[in-house]
Coordinates of C-alpha atoms and ligand atoms in Angstrom, one line a residue:
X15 CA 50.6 215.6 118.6
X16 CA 50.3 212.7 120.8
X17 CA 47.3 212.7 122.9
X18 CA 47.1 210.9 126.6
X19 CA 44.3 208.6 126.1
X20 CA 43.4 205.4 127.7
X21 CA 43.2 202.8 124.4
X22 CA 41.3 200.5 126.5
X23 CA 38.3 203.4 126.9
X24 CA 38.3 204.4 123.4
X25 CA 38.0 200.9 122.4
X26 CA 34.8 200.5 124.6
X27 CA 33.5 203.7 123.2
X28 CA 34.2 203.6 119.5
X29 CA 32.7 200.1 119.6
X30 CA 29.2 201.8 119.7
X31 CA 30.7 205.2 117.9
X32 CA 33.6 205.3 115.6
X33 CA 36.5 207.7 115.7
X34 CA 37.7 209.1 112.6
X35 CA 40.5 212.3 113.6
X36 CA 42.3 213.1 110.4
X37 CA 45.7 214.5 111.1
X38 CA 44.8 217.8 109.8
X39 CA 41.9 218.0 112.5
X40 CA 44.6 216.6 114.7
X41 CA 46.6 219.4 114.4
X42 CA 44.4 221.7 115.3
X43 CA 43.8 219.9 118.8
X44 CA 45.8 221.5 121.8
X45 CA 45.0 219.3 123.8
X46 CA 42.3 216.5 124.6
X47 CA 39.9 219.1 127.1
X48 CA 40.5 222.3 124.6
X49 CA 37.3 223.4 122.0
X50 CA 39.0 221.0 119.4
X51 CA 39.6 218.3 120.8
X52 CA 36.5 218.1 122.9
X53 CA 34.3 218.0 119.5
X54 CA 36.8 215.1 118.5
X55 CA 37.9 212.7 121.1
X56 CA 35.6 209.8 122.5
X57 CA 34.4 210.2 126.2
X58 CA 33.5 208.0 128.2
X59 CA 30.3 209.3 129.1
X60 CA 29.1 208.7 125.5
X61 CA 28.4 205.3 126.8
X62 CA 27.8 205.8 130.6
X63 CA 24.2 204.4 131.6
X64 CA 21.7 207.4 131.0
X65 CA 23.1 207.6 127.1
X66 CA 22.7 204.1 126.6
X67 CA 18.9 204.4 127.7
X68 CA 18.7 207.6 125.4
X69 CA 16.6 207.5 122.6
X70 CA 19.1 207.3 119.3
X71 CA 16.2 208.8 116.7
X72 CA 14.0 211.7 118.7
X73 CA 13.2 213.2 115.5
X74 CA 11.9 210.8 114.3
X75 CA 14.0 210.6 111.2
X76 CA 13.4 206.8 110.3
X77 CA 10.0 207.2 110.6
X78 CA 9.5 210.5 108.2
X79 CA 11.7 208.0 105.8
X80 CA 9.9 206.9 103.0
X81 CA 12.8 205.3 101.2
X82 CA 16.1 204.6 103.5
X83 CA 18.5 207.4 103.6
X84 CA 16.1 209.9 102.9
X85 CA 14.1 212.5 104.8
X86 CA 11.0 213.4 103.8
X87 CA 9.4 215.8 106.7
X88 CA 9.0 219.1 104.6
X89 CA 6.5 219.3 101.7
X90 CA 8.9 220.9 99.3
X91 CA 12.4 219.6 100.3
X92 CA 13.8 216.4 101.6
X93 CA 16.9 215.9 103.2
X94 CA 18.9 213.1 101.3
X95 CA 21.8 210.8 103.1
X96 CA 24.4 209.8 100.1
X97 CA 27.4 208.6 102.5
X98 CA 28.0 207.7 106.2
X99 CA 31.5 208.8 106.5
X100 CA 33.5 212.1 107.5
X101 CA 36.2 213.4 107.5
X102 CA 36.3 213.6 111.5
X103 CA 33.2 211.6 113.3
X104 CA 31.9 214.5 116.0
X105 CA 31.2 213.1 119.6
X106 CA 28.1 215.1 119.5
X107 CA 26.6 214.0 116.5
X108 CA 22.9 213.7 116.5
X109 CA 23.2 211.0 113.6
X110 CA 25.5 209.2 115.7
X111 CA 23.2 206.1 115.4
X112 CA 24.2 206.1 111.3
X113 CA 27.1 207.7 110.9
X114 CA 30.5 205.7 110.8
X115 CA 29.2 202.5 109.3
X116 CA 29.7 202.7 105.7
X117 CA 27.5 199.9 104.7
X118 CA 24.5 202.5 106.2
X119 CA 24.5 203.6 102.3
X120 CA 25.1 202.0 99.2
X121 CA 24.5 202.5 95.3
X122 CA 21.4 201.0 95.2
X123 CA 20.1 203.3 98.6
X124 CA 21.0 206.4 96.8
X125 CA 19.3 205.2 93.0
X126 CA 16.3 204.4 95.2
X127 CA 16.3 207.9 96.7
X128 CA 16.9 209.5 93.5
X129 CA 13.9 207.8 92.3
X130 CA 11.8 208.7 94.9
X131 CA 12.4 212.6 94.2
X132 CA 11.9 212.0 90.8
X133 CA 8.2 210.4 91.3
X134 CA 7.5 213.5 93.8
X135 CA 6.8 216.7 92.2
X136 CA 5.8 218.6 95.3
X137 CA 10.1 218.1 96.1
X138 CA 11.8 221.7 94.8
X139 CA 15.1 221.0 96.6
X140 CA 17.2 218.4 97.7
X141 CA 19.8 219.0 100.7
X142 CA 22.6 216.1 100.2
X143 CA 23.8 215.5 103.4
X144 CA 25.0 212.5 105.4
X145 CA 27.6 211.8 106.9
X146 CA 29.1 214.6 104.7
X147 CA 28.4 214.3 100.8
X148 CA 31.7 215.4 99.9
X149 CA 33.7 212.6 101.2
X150 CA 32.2 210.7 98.0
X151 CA 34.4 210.4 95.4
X152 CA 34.1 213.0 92.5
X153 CA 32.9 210.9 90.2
X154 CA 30.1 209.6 92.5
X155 CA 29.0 212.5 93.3
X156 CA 29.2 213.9 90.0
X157 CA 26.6 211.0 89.5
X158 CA 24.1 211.9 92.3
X159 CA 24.1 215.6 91.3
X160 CA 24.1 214.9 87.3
X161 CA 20.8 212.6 88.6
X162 CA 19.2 215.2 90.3
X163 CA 19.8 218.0 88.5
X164 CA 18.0 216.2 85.7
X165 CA 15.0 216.1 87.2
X166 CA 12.8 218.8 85.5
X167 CA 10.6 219.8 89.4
X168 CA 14.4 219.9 91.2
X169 CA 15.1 223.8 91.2
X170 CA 17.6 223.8 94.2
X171 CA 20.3 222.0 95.3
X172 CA 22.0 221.8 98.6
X173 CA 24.9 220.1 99.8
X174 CA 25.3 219.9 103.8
X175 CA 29.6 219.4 104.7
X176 CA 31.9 219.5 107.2
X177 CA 34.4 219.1 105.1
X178 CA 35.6 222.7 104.2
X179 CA 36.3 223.3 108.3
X180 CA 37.7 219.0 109.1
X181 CA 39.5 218.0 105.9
X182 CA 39.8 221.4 103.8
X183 CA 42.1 219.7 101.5
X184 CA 39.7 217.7 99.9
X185 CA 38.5 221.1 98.1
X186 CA 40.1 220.2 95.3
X187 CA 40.0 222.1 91.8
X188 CA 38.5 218.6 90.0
X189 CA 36.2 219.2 92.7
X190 CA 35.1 221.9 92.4
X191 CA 35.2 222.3 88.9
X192 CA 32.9 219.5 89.2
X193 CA 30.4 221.2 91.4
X194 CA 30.4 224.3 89.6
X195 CA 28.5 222.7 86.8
X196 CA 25.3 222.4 89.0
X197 CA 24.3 225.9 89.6
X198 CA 22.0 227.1 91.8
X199 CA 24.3 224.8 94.0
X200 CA 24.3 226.2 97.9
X201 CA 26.8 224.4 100.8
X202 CA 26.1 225.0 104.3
X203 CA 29.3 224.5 106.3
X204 CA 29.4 223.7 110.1
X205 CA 31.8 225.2 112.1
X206 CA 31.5 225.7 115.6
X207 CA 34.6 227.4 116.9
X208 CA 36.7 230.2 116.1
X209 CA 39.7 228.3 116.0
X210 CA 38.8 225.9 113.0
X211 CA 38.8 228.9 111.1
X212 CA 42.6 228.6 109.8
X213 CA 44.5 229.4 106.3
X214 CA 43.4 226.2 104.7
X215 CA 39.8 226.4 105.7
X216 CA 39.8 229.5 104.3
X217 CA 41.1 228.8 100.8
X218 CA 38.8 225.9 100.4
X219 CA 35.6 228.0 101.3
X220 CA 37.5 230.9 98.7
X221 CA 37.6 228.0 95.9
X222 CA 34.0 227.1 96.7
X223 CA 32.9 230.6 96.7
X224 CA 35.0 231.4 93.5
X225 CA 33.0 229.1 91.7
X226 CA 29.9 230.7 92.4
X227 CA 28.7 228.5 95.2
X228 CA 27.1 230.3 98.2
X229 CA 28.5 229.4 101.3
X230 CA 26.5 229.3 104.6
X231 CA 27.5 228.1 108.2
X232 CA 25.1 225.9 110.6
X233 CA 27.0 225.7 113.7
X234 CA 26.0 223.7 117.2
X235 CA 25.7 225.1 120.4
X236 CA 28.0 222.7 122.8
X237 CA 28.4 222.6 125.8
X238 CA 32.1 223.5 127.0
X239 CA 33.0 224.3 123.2
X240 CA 31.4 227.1 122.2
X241 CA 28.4 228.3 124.6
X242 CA 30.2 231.6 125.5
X243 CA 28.9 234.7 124.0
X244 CA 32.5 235.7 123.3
X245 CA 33.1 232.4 121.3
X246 CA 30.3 232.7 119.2
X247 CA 30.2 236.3 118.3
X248 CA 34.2 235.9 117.4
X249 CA 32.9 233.0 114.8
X250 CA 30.0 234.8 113.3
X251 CA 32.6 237.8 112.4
X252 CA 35.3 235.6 111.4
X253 CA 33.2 233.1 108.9
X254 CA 32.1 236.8 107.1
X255 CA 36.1 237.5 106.6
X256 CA 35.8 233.6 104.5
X257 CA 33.0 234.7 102.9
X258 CA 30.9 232.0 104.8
X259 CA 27.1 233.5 105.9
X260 CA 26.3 232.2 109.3
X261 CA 22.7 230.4 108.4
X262 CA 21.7 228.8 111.8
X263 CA 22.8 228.2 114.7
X264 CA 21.4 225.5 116.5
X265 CA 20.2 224.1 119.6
X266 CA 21.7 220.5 120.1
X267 CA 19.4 217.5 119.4
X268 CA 19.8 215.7 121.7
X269 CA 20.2 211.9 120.9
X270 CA 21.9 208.6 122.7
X271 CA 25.1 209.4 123.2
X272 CA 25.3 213.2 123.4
X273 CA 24.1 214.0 126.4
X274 CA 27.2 216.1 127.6
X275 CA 27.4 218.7 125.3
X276 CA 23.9 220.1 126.3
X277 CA 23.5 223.6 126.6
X278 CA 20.4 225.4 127.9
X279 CA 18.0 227.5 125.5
X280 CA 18.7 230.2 128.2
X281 CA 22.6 230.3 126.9
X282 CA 21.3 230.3 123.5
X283 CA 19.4 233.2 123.8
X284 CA 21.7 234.8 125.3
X285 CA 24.5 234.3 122.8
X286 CA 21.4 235.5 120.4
X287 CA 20.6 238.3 122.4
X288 CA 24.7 239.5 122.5
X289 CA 24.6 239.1 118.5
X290 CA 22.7 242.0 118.8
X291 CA 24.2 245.7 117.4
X292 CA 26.9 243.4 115.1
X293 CA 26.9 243.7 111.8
X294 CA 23.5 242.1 110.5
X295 CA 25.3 240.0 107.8
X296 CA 26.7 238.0 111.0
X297 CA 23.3 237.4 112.5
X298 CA 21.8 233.7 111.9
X299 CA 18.6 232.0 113.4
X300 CA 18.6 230.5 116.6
X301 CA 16.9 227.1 115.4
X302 CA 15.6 224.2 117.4
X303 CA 14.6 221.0 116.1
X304 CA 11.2 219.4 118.0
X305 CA 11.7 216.1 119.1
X306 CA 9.0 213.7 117.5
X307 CA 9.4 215.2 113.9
X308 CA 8.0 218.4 114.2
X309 CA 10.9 220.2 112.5
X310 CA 12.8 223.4 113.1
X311 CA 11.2 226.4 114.8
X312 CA 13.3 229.8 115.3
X313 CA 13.8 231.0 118.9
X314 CA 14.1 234.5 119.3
X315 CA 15.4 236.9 122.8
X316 CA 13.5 239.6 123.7
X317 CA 15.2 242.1 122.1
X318 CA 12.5 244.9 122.6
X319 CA 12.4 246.7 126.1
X320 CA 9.2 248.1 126.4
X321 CA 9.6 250.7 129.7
X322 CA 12.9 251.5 127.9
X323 CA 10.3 252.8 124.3
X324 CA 7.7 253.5 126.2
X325 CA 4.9 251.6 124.4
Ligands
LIG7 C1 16.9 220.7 108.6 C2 16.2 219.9 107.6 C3 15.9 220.3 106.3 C4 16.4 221.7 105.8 O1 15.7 222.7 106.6 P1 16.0 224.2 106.3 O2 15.3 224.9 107.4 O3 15.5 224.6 105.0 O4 17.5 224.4 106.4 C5 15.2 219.5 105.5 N1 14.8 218.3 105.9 C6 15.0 217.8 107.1 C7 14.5 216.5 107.5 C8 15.7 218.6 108.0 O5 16.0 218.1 109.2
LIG8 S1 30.3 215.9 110.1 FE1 28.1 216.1 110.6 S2 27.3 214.0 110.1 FE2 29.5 213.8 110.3 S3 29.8 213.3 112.5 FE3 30.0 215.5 112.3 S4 27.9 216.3 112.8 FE4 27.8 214.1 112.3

């Protein structure tokens, strides 16, 4: 499809923020205002004023970095950037300060960072995220993984992807085959709309599953894409029929550049609160992530009435 966009904005935008739409993503995109393409296309206010005085780290991530690349903010797990592409660059990304420029990581980042979880024995898992870990080539990632899972304290690994919901083709078998040699091996998809959940998204989670590989969904609450209770209890049922286990869902961190997909925590609970009576296999966490570092913290509605039990 041939979207009406201006180039001359884009080119001002995607000079602080690339855009990467793959033409499968593409052809998901009704049009340039619908869920899709909303999540895909640069806006203008990405670089309006206020986003340009936003802050482009509140977590702190660089800070809790011991080595580059890699997050160290848990005692037990660190969260471990081996690329800085996608498949599709989200608008709303709250790396949107990393992600895009390939340079970000390199071999020597990712040997230092698999160093550094070798010299700490407190780390018990390693989520492999990004940018999205599985745009690597197999044989890089076979590297990263064969590295890890040598490394006697490393009981869990975990990758973080996009990939099976933007660019489902890249499931390959050599892929997978690949990935199935690393058991316990867990991937956490994010999708955040009903309609990414297609025929090919749903053979590549299958092959994923198939192979043993325990598939969970972290999807973002966005404004205008999918803070409707309608929207999100219609995802959490479909990812069960792909044999996808909705793990969070989460309140958007907020970063430079993102500031119009906010959503308020009221919405969220809300959505949380009209999750409730569905099956419990479709029920995630509502998670938010405290600015400064603090990591994630549930949120939960009031589910209990008291007058209504009489306690
Ligand atoms: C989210 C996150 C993790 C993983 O947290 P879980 O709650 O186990 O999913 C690990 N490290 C960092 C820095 C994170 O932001
Ligand atoms: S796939 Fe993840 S890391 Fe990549 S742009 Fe989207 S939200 Fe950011």
């Amino acid at each position: 499809m041939i979207l009406p966009l201006d180039k001359s904005r884009i080119e001002r935008i995607i000079n602080f923020y690339p855009m990467r739409i793959n033409p499968y993503y593409l052809s998901l995109i009704k049009h340039a205002n619908c869920p899709i393409g909303k999540q895909a296309i640069p806006d203008i206010r990405e670089i309006d004023d206020v986003n340009i005085a936003g802050n482009p780290d509140p977590l702190c991530e660089e800070i809790q970095s011991p080595v580059t690349n890699l997050i160290h903010r848990y005692p037990d797990r660190v969260l471990f950037m081996v690329s800085a592409e996608c498949a599709m660059y989200c608008r709303f990304c709250m790396r949107k300060r990393k992600v895009g420029y390939p340079s970000v990581v390199t071999d020597e980042t990712r040997n230092i960072g698999i160093e550094y979880i070798k010299n700490n024995k407190h780390i018990q898992e390693v989520v492999i995220s990004g940018g999205d870990p599985l745009l690597l080539e197999d044989q890089i990632l076979d590297y990263i993984l064969k590295g890890l899972r040598s490394i006697d304290h490393i009981e869990i690994l975990r990758i973080h992807s996009r990939v099976p919901c933007t660019l489902p083709q890249r499931i390959t078998k050599d892929l997978v085959d690949m990935l199935r040699q690393y058991h316990p091996l867990f991937i956490n998809i994010h999708f955040n709309h009903p309609d990414e959940i297609t025929k090919e998204a749903s053979l590549a989670c299958g092959a994923l599953s198939d192979a043993g590989i325990p598939l969970g969904c972290q999807t973002v609450l966005l404004n205008g894409v999918n803070n409707e209770q309608n929207i999100i209890k219609t995802l959490m049922k479909k990812l069960l029929t792909i044999r996808v286990r909705p793990y969070y869902i989460h309140q958007l961190d907020v970063v430079r550049g993102n500031h119009h997909f906010k959503t308020t925590i009221e919405d969220g609970l809300d959505i949380m609160q009209s999750l409730y009576g569905i099956s419990g296999l479709c029920v995630p966490q509502y998670m938010i992530d405290l600015p400064g570092g603090g990591g994630k913290v549930p949120l939960l509605p009031q589910y209990l009435k008291y007058d209504a039990v009489n306690i």
